[in-house]
Short mmCIF file of C-alpha atoms in Angstrom, two decimals:
data_model
loop_
_atom_site.label_atom_id
_atom_site.label_comp_id
_atom_site.label_asym_id
_atom_site.label_seq_id
_atom_site.Cartn_x
_atom_site.Cartn_y
_atom_site.Cartn_z
CA MET Q 29 26.18 -66.13 37.71
CA ASN Q 30 28.59 -63.16 37.83
CA LYS Q 31 26.91 -61.41 35.40
CA ARG Q 32 23.77 -60.63 38.14
CA ILE Q 33 26.18 -59.63 40.97
CA ASP Q 34 26.98 -55.88 41.14
CA ARG Q 35 30.35 -55.01 40.09
CA ASN Q 36 31.50 -54.10 43.70
CA LEU Q 37 29.83 -56.85 45.04
CA ARG Q 38 33.42 -59.18 45.27
CA SER Q 39 35.07 -56.27 47.12
CA VAL Q 40 32.42 -56.03 49.52
CA VAL Q 41 31.97 -59.58 50.34
CA VAL Q 42 35.81 -59.47 51.20
CA LEU Q 43 35.27 -56.48 53.33
CA ALA Q 44 32.78 -58.18 55.15
CA GLU Q 45 34.85 -61.00 56.03
CA ALA Q 46 37.90 -58.75 57.07
CA TYR Q 47 35.89 -57.94 60.32
CA GLU Q 48 34.77 -61.48 61.12
CA ARG Q 49 34.60 -62.95 64.31
CA GLU Q 50 35.77 -60.06 66.10
CA ALA Q 51 32.70 -58.98 67.68
CA GLU Q 52 32.21 -59.74 71.61
CA GLY Q 53 30.64 -62.96 72.44
CA PRO Q 54 29.68 -66.12 70.76
CA MET Q 55 26.64 -64.57 69.04
CA ARG Q 56 26.51 -65.75 65.21
CA ASN Q 57 24.97 -63.98 63.02
CA ILE Q 58 22.12 -65.74 60.82
CA LEU Q 59 20.51 -65.04 57.52
CA LEU Q 60 17.11 -66.48 56.87
CA VAL Q 61 16.35 -66.08 52.97
CA GLU Q 62 12.91 -67.06 50.97
CA PRO Q 63 13.17 -66.70 47.50
CA ASP Q 64 11.12 -64.08 45.60
CA TYR Q 65 7.97 -66.34 44.74
CA LYS Q 66 4.33 -65.25 45.59
CA THR Q 67 3.15 -66.82 48.73
CA LYS Q 68 0.51 -65.91 51.27
CA PHE Q 69 1.55 -67.97 53.92
CA PRO Q 70 4.46 -67.45 56.08
CA PRO Q 71 7.68 -69.81 55.79
CA LEU Q 72 7.34 -71.76 58.98
CA GLY Q 73 10.54 -73.16 58.84
CA LEU Q 74 12.34 -70.39 58.85
CA MET Q 75 10.46 -69.28 61.83
CA LYS Q 76 11.35 -72.43 63.28
CA LEU Q 77 14.93 -71.92 62.53
CA SER Q 78 14.61 -68.23 63.65
CA SER Q 79 13.66 -69.59 67.14
CA TYR Q 80 16.52 -72.24 67.13
CA HIS Q 81 19.22 -69.84 66.78
CA LYS Q 82 17.59 -67.16 69.15
CA ASN Q 83 17.63 -69.97 71.76
CA LEU Q 84 21.16 -70.30 71.25
CA GLY Q 85 21.72 -66.73 71.42
CA ASP Q 86 22.30 -65.97 67.95
CA LYS Q 87 21.07 -62.56 65.44
CA VAL Q 88 18.66 -63.35 63.14
CA THR Q 89 17.55 -61.61 60.09
CA PHE Q 90 15.11 -62.46 57.47
CA ILE Q 91 15.10 -61.28 53.58
CA LYS Q 92 12.74 -62.00 50.78
CA GLY Q 93 14.41 -62.63 47.52
CA ILE Q 94 17.98 -61.23 46.49
CA ARG Q 95 18.80 -58.16 48.28
CA HIS Q 96 22.50 -56.91 47.71
CA GLU Q 97 22.68 -55.04 51.00
CA ALA Q 98 23.10 -58.83 52.40
CA ALA Q 99 26.62 -58.76 51.00
CA TYR Q 100 27.71 -55.99 53.42
CA GLU Q 101 27.60 -57.96 56.48
CA PHE Q 102 29.28 -61.42 57.62
CA TRP Q 103 26.91 -64.26 57.68
CA ASP Q 104 27.91 -67.29 59.82
CA ARG Q 105 24.88 -69.00 58.33
CA ILE Q 106 22.61 -68.71 55.44
CA TYR Q 107 19.60 -70.61 55.19
CA VAL Q 108 17.46 -70.98 51.96
CA THR Q 109 13.86 -72.36 52.13
CA THR Q 110 12.21 -73.54 48.99
CA LEU Q 111 8.49 -74.38 47.96
CA PHE Q 112 7.10 -75.92 45.13
CA THR Q 113 9.35 -77.52 42.17
CA TYR Q 114 7.61 -74.95 39.79
CA HIS Q 115 9.31 -72.40 41.32
CA TRP Q 116 13.03 -73.94 40.10
CA LYS Q 117 14.30 -70.84 38.32
CA VAL Q 118 13.93 -68.14 41.12
CA THR Q 119 14.87 -70.34 43.26
CA VAL Q 120 18.10 -71.81 41.82
CA GLU Q 121 19.05 -68.16 41.30
CA THR Q 122 18.46 -67.22 44.84
CA ILE Q 123 20.88 -70.26 46.09
CA LYS Q 124 23.71 -69.05 43.53
CA TYR Q 125 23.47 -65.65 44.80
CA TYR Q 126 23.86 -66.40 48.58
CA LYS Q 127 26.50 -69.31 47.79
CA TYR Q 128 28.49 -66.69 46.82
CA LEU Q 129 28.32 -64.58 49.82
CA VAL Q 130 29.81 -67.71 52.01
CA ARG Q 131 33.00 -67.45 49.43
CA GLY Q 132 32.90 -71.49 48.80
CA ASP Q 133 32.64 -72.36 52.52
CA LEU Q 134 29.46 -74.83 52.11
CA SER Q 135 29.35 -75.39 55.86
CA ARG Q 136 27.96 -71.81 56.04
CA ILE Q 137 25.08 -72.37 53.61
CA PHE Q 138 21.82 -74.46 53.84
CA VAL Q 139 19.00 -75.51 51.23
CA GLY Q 140 16.20 -77.33 52.77
CA GLY Q 141 11.97 -77.35 51.99
CA ILE Q 142 9.98 -78.99 50.04
CA LEU Q 143 11.62 -78.30 46.56
CA ALA Q 144 15.07 -79.29 47.91
CA SER Q 145 13.47 -82.63 49.33
CA LEU Q 146 11.89 -83.49 46.10
CA LEU Q 147 14.44 -82.33 43.75
CA SER Q 148 17.37 -83.26 45.73
CA ASP Q 149 19.95 -84.23 43.38
CA ASP Q 150 19.12 -81.83 40.67
CA LEU Q 151 19.22 -79.29 43.17
CA TRP Q 152 22.47 -80.25 44.02
CA ARG Q 153 24.09 -80.71 40.68
CA GLU Q 154 22.60 -77.21 39.63
CA THR Q 155 24.02 -75.31 43.20
CA GLY Q 156 26.77 -77.37 44.47
CA ILE Q 157 24.96 -78.00 47.52
CA PRO Q 158 24.09 -80.83 49.05
CA PRO Q 159 20.14 -80.01 50.01
CA VAL Q 160 18.82 -81.12 53.63
CA LYS Q 161 16.17 -83.27 52.94
CA GLY Q 162 12.59 -83.79 54.96
CA VAL Q 163 11.68 -82.46 58.05
CA LEU Q 164 14.61 -81.69 60.86
CA ASN Q 165 12.67 -83.89 63.71
CA ARG Q 166 15.98 -85.20 65.16
CA PRO Q 167 18.40 -83.51 67.55
CA GLY Q 168 21.95 -82.53 66.20
CA LEU Q 169 21.17 -82.17 62.59
CA LEU Q 170 22.28 -78.60 62.96
CA GLY Q 171 24.79 -78.63 65.61
CA ASP Q 172 25.85 -80.24 68.43
CA ASP Q 173 22.68 -79.27 70.71
CA ASN Q 174 19.54 -81.03 71.97
CA TYR Q 175 17.18 -79.06 69.99
CA ILE Q 176 14.67 -80.44 67.35
CA VAL Q 177 13.91 -77.59 65.34
CA ASP Q 178 10.61 -79.09 64.22
CA GLU Q 179 9.37 -79.03 67.69
CA MET Q 180 10.32 -75.31 68.11
CA VAL Q 181 7.68 -72.64 68.33
CA PRO Q 182 7.81 -70.54 65.30
CA ASP Q 183 9.14 -66.94 65.74
CA TYR Q 184 6.18 -64.59 65.10
CA HIS Q 185 8.64 -61.40 65.27
CA LEU Q 186 10.73 -62.64 62.69
CA PHE Q 187 8.90 -60.34 59.93
CA ASN Q 188 8.71 -57.21 62.04
CA ASN Q 189 11.25 -55.53 59.69
CA SER Q 190 10.02 -57.21 56.26
CA ALA Q 191 7.79 -55.31 54.00
CA ASN Q 192 6.49 -58.54 52.82
CA LYS Q 193 2.97 -59.21 54.36
CA TYR Q 194 1.87 -62.64 55.43
CA SER Q 195 -1.29 -64.19 56.03
CA LEU Q 196 -2.15 -66.50 59.22
CA LEU Q 197 0.13 -64.41 61.47
CA ASP Q 198 -2.99 -64.17 63.70
CA SER Q 199 -3.15 -67.69 63.72
CA TYR Q 200 -1.63 -70.78 65.83
CA PHE Q 201 -0.65 -72.76 62.99
CA GLY Q 202 0.91 -76.38 63.55
CA TYR Q 203 0.71 -79.77 63.50
CA SER Q 204 -0.95 -82.54 65.91
CA THR Q 205 0.34 -85.30 63.07
CA ARG Q 206 2.79 -85.79 60.45
CA GLY Q 207 2.78 -87.87 57.32
CA CYS Q 208 -0.20 -89.60 55.36
CA VAL Q 209 -1.18 -93.06 55.15
CA HIS Q 210 -1.57 -93.10 51.40
CA ARG Q 211 0.58 -92.56 48.31
CA CYS Q 212 -1.54 -90.54 46.01
CA PRO Q 213 0.50 -90.22 42.75
CA PHE Q 214 -0.09 -86.25 42.83
CA CYS Q 215 1.28 -85.95 46.14
CA GLY Q 216 4.75 -85.77 47.38
CA VAL Q 217 4.13 -86.02 51.13
CA HIS Q 218 5.02 -89.77 51.10
CA ILE Q 219 8.39 -88.41 50.34
CA LEU Q 220 8.48 -85.10 52.71
CA GLU Q 221 7.15 -87.05 55.73
CA PRO Q 222 7.32 -90.95 55.22
CA ARG Q 223 6.55 -92.03 58.58
CA PHE Q 224 2.86 -91.38 60.06
CA LEU Q 225 3.22 -89.66 63.52
CA GLU Q 226 -0.25 -90.47 64.87
CA TYR Q 227 -0.34 -87.69 67.64
CA LYS Q 228 1.29 -84.85 68.98
CA SER Q 229 -0.44 -82.55 71.49
CA ILE Q 230 -1.09 -79.01 70.21
CA LYS Q 231 -1.73 -77.34 73.40
CA PRO Q 232 1.98 -77.13 75.05
CA TYR Q 233 3.07 -75.53 71.64
CA VAL Q 234 -0.09 -73.01 71.62
CA LYS Q 235 0.69 -72.01 75.14
CA GLU Q 236 4.07 -71.30 74.80
CA ILE Q 237 2.76 -69.02 71.62
CA ASP Q 238 0.57 -67.25 74.22
CA ARG Q 239 3.37 -66.65 76.29
CA LEU Q 240 6.07 -65.59 74.00
CA TYR Q 241 3.78 -63.83 71.35
CA GLY Q 242 0.17 -63.51 72.88
CA PRO Q 243 -2.87 -64.91 72.10
CA LYS Q 244 -3.92 -65.62 68.54
CA GLN Q 245 -7.11 -65.25 66.88
CA HIS Q 246 -7.29 -68.77 65.08
CA LEU Q 247 -6.35 -71.93 64.77
CA VAL Q 248 -4.74 -73.61 61.60
CA PHE Q 249 -3.80 -76.76 61.36
CA LEU Q 250 -1.60 -78.14 58.66
CA ASP Q 251 -1.94 -81.79 58.81
CA ASN Q 252 -2.02 -83.59 55.77
CA ASN Q 253 -4.59 -86.37 56.92
CA ILE Q 254 -5.53 -85.85 60.17
CA LEU Q 255 -8.48 -87.97 60.13
CA ALA Q 256 -5.86 -91.20 59.57
CA SER Q 257 -5.12 -90.87 63.18
CA LYS Q 258 -6.87 -93.33 65.75
CA ARG Q 259 -6.50 -90.23 68.37
CA PHE Q 260 -8.48 -87.96 66.53
CA ALA Q 261 -10.82 -87.54 69.50
CA GLN Q 262 -7.92 -86.35 71.70
CA MET Q 263 -6.90 -83.79 69.10
CA ILE Q 264 -10.93 -82.34 69.38
CA ARG Q 265 -10.54 -82.38 73.17
CA ASP Q 266 -7.31 -80.16 72.66
CA VAL Q 267 -8.78 -77.66 70.53
CA LEU Q 268 -11.97 -77.60 73.12
CA ASP Q 269 -9.44 -76.83 75.95
CA LEU Q 270 -7.55 -74.22 74.07
CA GLY Q 271 -10.94 -72.12 73.90
CA PHE Q 272 -12.25 -73.15 70.23
CA GLU Q 273 -15.64 -74.25 70.84
CA LYS Q 274 -18.19 -73.90 68.42
CA GLY Q 275 -19.11 -69.91 68.84
CA ALA Q 276 -16.04 -68.79 70.79
CA LYS Q 277 -14.81 -65.44 70.53
CA TYR Q 278 -11.72 -63.56 70.99
CA ASN Q 279 -11.75 -59.84 71.07
CA ASN Q 280 -15.24 -60.03 70.09
CA ARG Q 281 -14.60 -61.79 66.84
CA LEU Q 282 -15.15 -65.43 66.16
CA ARG Q 283 -12.86 -67.54 66.00
CA PHE Q 284 -11.86 -70.48 63.54
CA VAL Q 285 -10.68 -73.53 63.09
CA ASP Q 286 -9.11 -74.27 59.99
CA PHE Q 287 -7.91 -78.03 58.93
CA ASN Q 288 -5.92 -76.23 55.86
CA GLN Q 289 -4.89 -79.30 54.11
CA GLY Q 290 -8.27 -80.86 54.30
CA VAL Q 291 -9.95 -83.83 55.47
CA ASP Q 292 -10.04 -87.45 53.80
CA ALA Q 293 -13.61 -87.85 52.58
CA ARG Q 294 -12.39 -91.73 52.30
CA LEU Q 295 -12.18 -91.54 56.23
CA LEU Q 296 -14.80 -89.10 57.22
CA ASN Q 297 -17.47 -90.45 59.29
CA ARG Q 298 -20.40 -89.84 61.86
CA THR Q 299 -18.12 -89.91 64.77
CA HIS Q 300 -15.67 -87.41 63.00
CA LEU Q 301 -18.55 -85.20 62.39
CA SER Q 302 -19.82 -85.40 65.48
CA LEU Q 303 -16.81 -84.28 67.29
CA LEU Q 304 -16.06 -81.64 64.51
CA SER Q 305 -19.48 -80.14 65.15
CA GLN Q 306 -18.26 -79.06 68.47
CA ILE Q 307 -15.68 -76.91 67.43
CA ALA Q 308 -15.22 -73.76 65.59
CA VAL Q 309 -14.34 -75.28 62.28
CA ASN Q 310 -14.74 -73.15 59.53
CA PRO Q 311 -14.58 -74.03 56.50
CA LEU Q 312 -14.25 -77.82 56.80
CA ARG Q 313 -12.22 -78.63 53.92
CA ILE Q 314 -13.22 -81.82 51.65
CA ALA Q 315 -11.10 -82.88 48.92
CA PHE Q 316 -12.86 -83.40 45.86
CA ASP Q 317 -10.02 -84.75 43.66
CA SER Q 318 -11.99 -87.09 40.90
CA ILE Q 319 -15.38 -87.25 39.54
CA ARG Q 320 -15.13 -91.04 40.41
CA ASP Q 321 -15.22 -89.78 43.84
CA LYS Q 322 -18.97 -88.14 43.31
CA ASP Q 323 -21.15 -90.54 45.43
CA ARG Q 324 -18.86 -90.49 48.54
CA TYR Q 325 -18.00 -86.72 48.51
CA VAL Q 326 -22.41 -86.19 47.97
CA GLU Q 327 -22.71 -88.35 50.85
CA LYS Q 328 -20.00 -86.75 53.54
CA VAL Q 329 -21.41 -83.23 52.49
CA ARG Q 330 -25.03 -84.53 53.42
CA LEU Q 331 -23.41 -86.09 56.59
CA ALA Q 332 -21.65 -82.99 57.37
CA ALA Q 333 -24.81 -81.09 57.12
CA GLN Q 334 -26.68 -83.40 59.37
CA TYR Q 335 -24.03 -82.30 62.02
CA GLY Q 336 -24.67 -78.71 61.53
CA VAL Q 337 -21.34 -78.15 59.87
CA ARG Q 338 -22.84 -75.69 57.18
CA ASP Q 339 -19.53 -73.84 56.13
CA LEU Q 340 -17.68 -76.21 53.90
CA SER Q 341 -14.69 -75.56 51.25
CA ASN Q 342 -12.86 -77.86 48.74
CA TYR Q 343 -10.10 -78.27 46.61
CA ILE Q 344 -11.02 -79.18 43.20
CA LEU Q 345 -8.07 -80.77 41.22
CA TYR Q 346 -7.75 -80.35 37.42
CA ASN Q 347 -5.60 -81.08 34.80
CA PHE Q 348 -4.85 -85.12 36.02
CA ARG Q 349 -6.45 -87.62 34.40
CA ASP Q 350 -9.61 -85.67 33.69
CA THR Q 351 -11.52 -83.72 31.12
CA PRO Q 352 -12.75 -80.11 31.14
CA GLU Q 353 -16.22 -81.79 31.63
CA ASP Q 354 -15.40 -83.58 34.81
CA PHE Q 355 -13.98 -80.58 36.37
CA TRP Q 356 -17.20 -78.46 35.52
CA GLN Q 357 -19.31 -81.21 36.95
CA ARG Q 358 -17.50 -81.24 40.24
CA LEU Q 359 -17.81 -77.51 40.78
CA LYS Q 360 -21.70 -78.02 39.40
CA ILE Q 361 -22.40 -80.39 42.54
CA ASN Q 362 -21.15 -77.64 44.96
CA ILE Q 363 -23.62 -75.34 43.62
CA ASP Q 364 -26.25 -77.76 43.44
CA LEU Q 365 -25.47 -78.84 47.20
CA ASN Q 366 -25.61 -75.37 48.55
CA LYS Q 367 -28.82 -74.42 46.72
CA GLU Q 368 -30.41 -78.06 47.97
CA LEU Q 369 -29.07 -78.07 51.55
CA GLY Q 370 -28.56 -74.11 52.38
CA LEU Q 371 -24.99 -74.72 52.58
CA SER Q 372 -21.84 -72.46 51.96
CA ILE Q 373 -19.48 -74.29 50.05
CA TYR Q 374 -16.70 -72.60 48.15
CA SER Q 375 -14.26 -74.14 45.65
CA PHE Q 376 -10.55 -74.02 45.32
CA PRO Q 377 -9.73 -75.32 41.78
CA MET Q 378 -6.06 -76.17 42.07
CA ARG Q 379 -4.01 -77.02 38.64
CA PHE Q 380 -2.25 -79.94 38.73
CA ILE Q 381 1.77 -79.69 38.38
CA PRO Q 382 4.06 -82.86 38.21
CA LEU Q 383 6.05 -83.43 41.46
CA ASN Q 384 9.34 -82.98 39.26
CA ALA Q 385 8.05 -80.04 37.02
CA LYS Q 386 10.38 -77.31 37.10
CA ASP Q 387 7.57 -74.90 35.79
CA ARG Q 388 4.21 -74.65 35.55
CA GLY Q 389 3.87 -75.92 31.60
CA PHE Q 390 2.38 -79.33 32.20
CA ILE Q 391 -0.75 -80.15 30.17
CA PHE Q 392 -2.67 -83.28 30.67
CA GLU Q 393 -3.28 -83.88 27.09
CA PRO Q 394 -5.25 -84.29 24.86
CA GLU Q 395 -8.28 -83.80 27.15
CA TRP Q 396 -6.56 -80.04 28.48
CA ASN Q 397 -4.56 -78.06 26.16
CA TRP Q 398 -2.94 -74.16 26.78
CA GLN Q 399 -5.86 -72.59 25.63
CA PHE Q 400 -8.38 -74.19 28.03
CA LEU Q 401 -5.97 -74.00 30.86
CA ARG Q 402 -5.32 -70.37 30.37
CA ASN Q 403 -9.47 -69.46 30.02
CA VAL Q 404 -9.74 -71.08 33.78
CA GLN Q 405 -6.98 -69.17 35.06
CA ARG Q 406 -8.06 -66.16 33.82
CA ILE Q 407 -11.49 -66.78 35.30
CA LEU Q 408 -10.22 -67.45 38.58
CA ASN Q 409 -7.22 -64.72 38.47
CA VAL Q 410 -10.25 -62.35 39.19
CA THR Q 411 -12.02 -64.32 41.51
CA LYS Q 412 -8.93 -64.84 43.61
CA GLY Q 413 -8.91 -68.49 42.85
CA ILE Q 414 -12.22 -68.84 44.63
CA VAL Q 415 -15.31 -70.50 43.01
CA MET Q 416 -18.18 -69.29 45.42
CA ALA Q 417 -21.74 -70.39 46.00
CA GLY Q 418 -24.10 -68.18 43.95
CA GLU Q 419 -25.82 -70.07 41.24
CA ASP Q 420 -26.45 -67.03 38.78
CA PHE Q 421 -22.52 -66.03 38.90
CA PHE Q 422 -21.59 -69.98 38.38
CA ASN Q 423 -23.85 -69.99 35.11
CA ARG Q 424 -22.07 -66.83 33.87
CA ALA Q 425 -18.40 -67.55 34.51
CA PHE Q 426 -18.46 -71.39 33.97
CA GLY Q 427 -21.56 -71.92 31.85
CA ALA Q 428 -25.07 -73.74 32.80
CA SER Q 429 -23.75 -76.92 31.08
CA GLU Q 430 -20.89 -78.67 30.18
CA LYS Q 431 -21.18 -77.82 26.48
CA GLU Q 432 -21.25 -74.18 27.40
CA PHE Q 433 -18.18 -74.47 29.40
CA ARG Q 434 -16.45 -75.98 26.51
CA MET Q 435 -17.28 -73.18 24.77
CA ILE Q 436 -16.16 -70.77 27.16
CA LEU Q 437 -12.89 -72.45 27.08
CA HIS Q 438 -12.57 -71.55 23.49
CA MET Q 439 -13.40 -67.64 24.09
CA PRO Q 440 -11.49 -64.67 23.46
CA GLU Q 441 -9.75 -62.93 26.41
CA PRO Q 442 -11.51 -59.43 25.93
CA ILE Q 443 -15.09 -61.46 25.65
CA LEU Q 444 -14.24 -63.59 28.37
CA MET Q 445 -13.37 -61.02 30.52
CA ASN Q 446 -16.36 -58.67 29.64
CA ARG Q 447 -19.46 -60.33 30.15
CA GLY Q 448 -22.24 -59.22 31.71
CA ARG Q 449 -25.08 -60.13 33.18
CA THR Q 450 -26.60 -61.37 29.97
CA PRO Q 451 -24.74 -61.81 26.87
CA LYS Q 452 -24.06 -58.42 24.63
CA LYS Q 453 -23.38 -58.21 20.95
CA GLU Q 454 -20.24 -58.93 20.46
CA GLU Q 455 -20.34 -62.03 22.82
CA GLU Q 456 -23.37 -62.90 20.83
CA ASP Q 457 -21.89 -62.56 17.56
CA TRP Q 458 -19.07 -64.59 18.69
CA ILE Q 459 -20.97 -67.18 20.01
CA ARG Q 460 -23.05 -67.56 16.87
CA LYS Q 461 -19.87 -67.66 14.47
CA PHE Q 462 -18.24 -70.06 16.82
CA ASN Q 463 -21.72 -72.53 16.96
CA LYS Q 464 -21.16 -72.43 12.85
CA LEU Q 465 -17.58 -73.83 13.11
CA THR Q 466 -17.34 -78.06 12.46
CA ASP Q 467 -15.71 -79.79 14.82
CA ALA Q 468 -12.65 -80.12 12.49
CA GLN Q 469 -12.41 -75.92 12.43
CA LYS Q 470 -13.06 -75.92 16.36
CA LYS Q 471 -10.02 -78.45 16.45
CA GLU Q 472 -8.18 -76.18 13.92
CA LEU Q 473 -8.68 -73.01 15.94
CA LEU Q 474 -7.38 -74.58 19.06
CA ASN Q 475 -4.50 -75.43 17.32
CA ILE Q 476 -3.64 -72.05 15.95
CA LEU Q 477 -4.42 -70.48 19.40
CA CYS Q 478 -2.17 -73.05 21.44
CA GLU Q 479 0.94 -72.84 19.13
CA ASN Q 480 0.72 -69.12 18.63
CA ARG Q 481 0.78 -67.76 22.02
CA THR Q 482 1.95 -64.24 21.46
CA ARG Q 483 0.43 -61.54 18.89
CA ASN Q 484 2.67 -61.27 16.24
CA LYS Q 485 2.75 -65.10 15.84
CA LEU Q 486 -1.03 -65.27 16.38
CA SER Q 487 -1.58 -62.36 13.58
CA ALA Q 488 0.46 -64.10 11.28
CA ALA Q 489 -1.16 -67.29 11.56
CA VAL Q 490 -4.40 -65.42 11.12
CA SER Q 491 -3.51 -64.62 7.57
CA ARG Q 492 -2.47 -67.77 6.45
CA VAL Q 493 -6.12 -69.47 7.30
CA LYS Q 494 -7.72 -70.22 4.44
CA SER Q 495 -11.10 -70.54 5.79
CA SER Q 496 -12.94 -67.28 5.93
CA LYS Q 497 -15.60 -68.62 8.41
CA LEU Q 498 -12.78 -69.44 10.58
CA ARG Q 499 -10.26 -66.34 9.76
CA ASN Q 500 -13.71 -64.09 10.88
CA LEU Q 501 -13.91 -65.65 14.28
CA LEU Q 502 -10.18 -65.77 14.83
CA ASP Q 503 -10.26 -62.18 14.44
CA TYR Q 504 -11.91 -61.69 17.58
CA TYR Q 505 -8.37 -62.65 19.23
CA LEU Q 506 -6.46 -59.81 17.61
CA PRO Q 507 -5.55 -57.24 19.89
CA HIS Q 508 -6.57 -54.46 17.65
CA ARG Q 509 -10.40 -55.50 18.31
CA GLY Q 510 -11.79 -54.01 21.38
CA CYS Q 511 -14.41 -55.06 23.38
CA SER Q 512 -17.99 -53.47 23.48
CA GLY Q 513 -19.70 -52.55 26.99
CA THR Q 514 -17.61 -51.50 30.54
CA ARG Q 515 -19.23 -54.04 32.77
CA SER Q 516 -17.53 -57.03 33.54
CA PHE Q 517 -19.38 -60.48 34.75
CA PHE Q 518 -17.49 -60.26 37.57
CA ASP Q 519 -19.15 -56.89 38.65
CA PHE Q 520 -22.17 -58.92 39.74
CA ASP Q 521 -23.61 -58.31 43.12
CA GLU Q 522 -22.39 -61.74 43.99
CA THR Q 523 -18.54 -61.06 43.63
CA ARG Q 524 -18.77 -58.79 46.85
CA GLU Q 525 -17.89 -61.47 48.64
CA PHE Q 526 -14.63 -61.96 47.00
#
């Protein structure tokens, strides 16, 4: 760890501590840290901690990642938030850096959040700091006071001096329920929020945000299974009372209500949709985690259309007990429903990563492999992670059939990323050669691509291939080969909405 710290850091920390507690009054110096992983959502937990400490009269500073200037101040407390377990490396490095700043006084550093709750024992062993697990939903967890941190209004001013920009800061975002009634094997909610809280009115929370920070444009619910509450009708009345009826505007702009974690298709019924149709829900997110849910999912989308809910979205889980064909079918179902019902459904494919994974390397083999997952990600990177409603674009991006999609998953990156509205010569040549391979040769092709992920390794592997037919096809994957045509299939008119 010391190799990662500036040479002068030790003396700087000692100097900072020499000035500690000489300041006037009881104000404490609080540092809130989010590790330097990419995320568009603001750290709600840190925003609530900021409000908690400001209510106590403390000074609060937010930092993203490791910032060496933090060593020039004495911090009474340092809080490090954590997010997904696959951010393990950067999270541990960040915690260890700020642990050094407290000079062994572990009473001054707190680590919490999702990773800290799911991998608490591992994180404790790695950093020497016992994590704060779960939600801060009781008084006295951080000090001798009656504040419940989870019920605090978030501090929207926390990031005023930060170069890091987050979305949702023009929205009210919070909860009316906590937890979930299910224990899905791919989800950690039952660990993070083990007790289902039926209802808590969001109205006082929103009104306090109005008082402190002014009105916001949109309303975002982060509830994990809001339809499981028997008081859903009351929640909708709260939303209507707050001015988010269907067609509502603020500053001459339409307002939206977003149940960001999605609604449970297993629970969604006519009563729910009758209520949802009264508010400015956009989009209505419905999970489509498995092709086995096809009939139920299609039924609920048709029902939504009957109630005038026409803007929908869903999370498409893949790499979890599925096949590429299953994944393609679910995407295609949305394309077909859009066309048939005149809806606007867009999909967010989400690659499954186990709850205890410390990187993104998990592959659900043998159905998926590195090459297939890589090509799905290559497409999604350009579309900003979204699969929109256009049929022509979908057919070029993901294929017009399951067989074509599987072929696309084999494609070399230069051809994959430079397809136009119609195939150009190089793509046609590759397709012709690919279709001439036997099943055994296609399997060998995948083995070579998956086992040789760097250019040098791949070049060396290609030189050892005995089959001239396979070696000729592999030549398309090598970096020396150009790609004809300058227009990408992502230049379609349909992509303007991205």
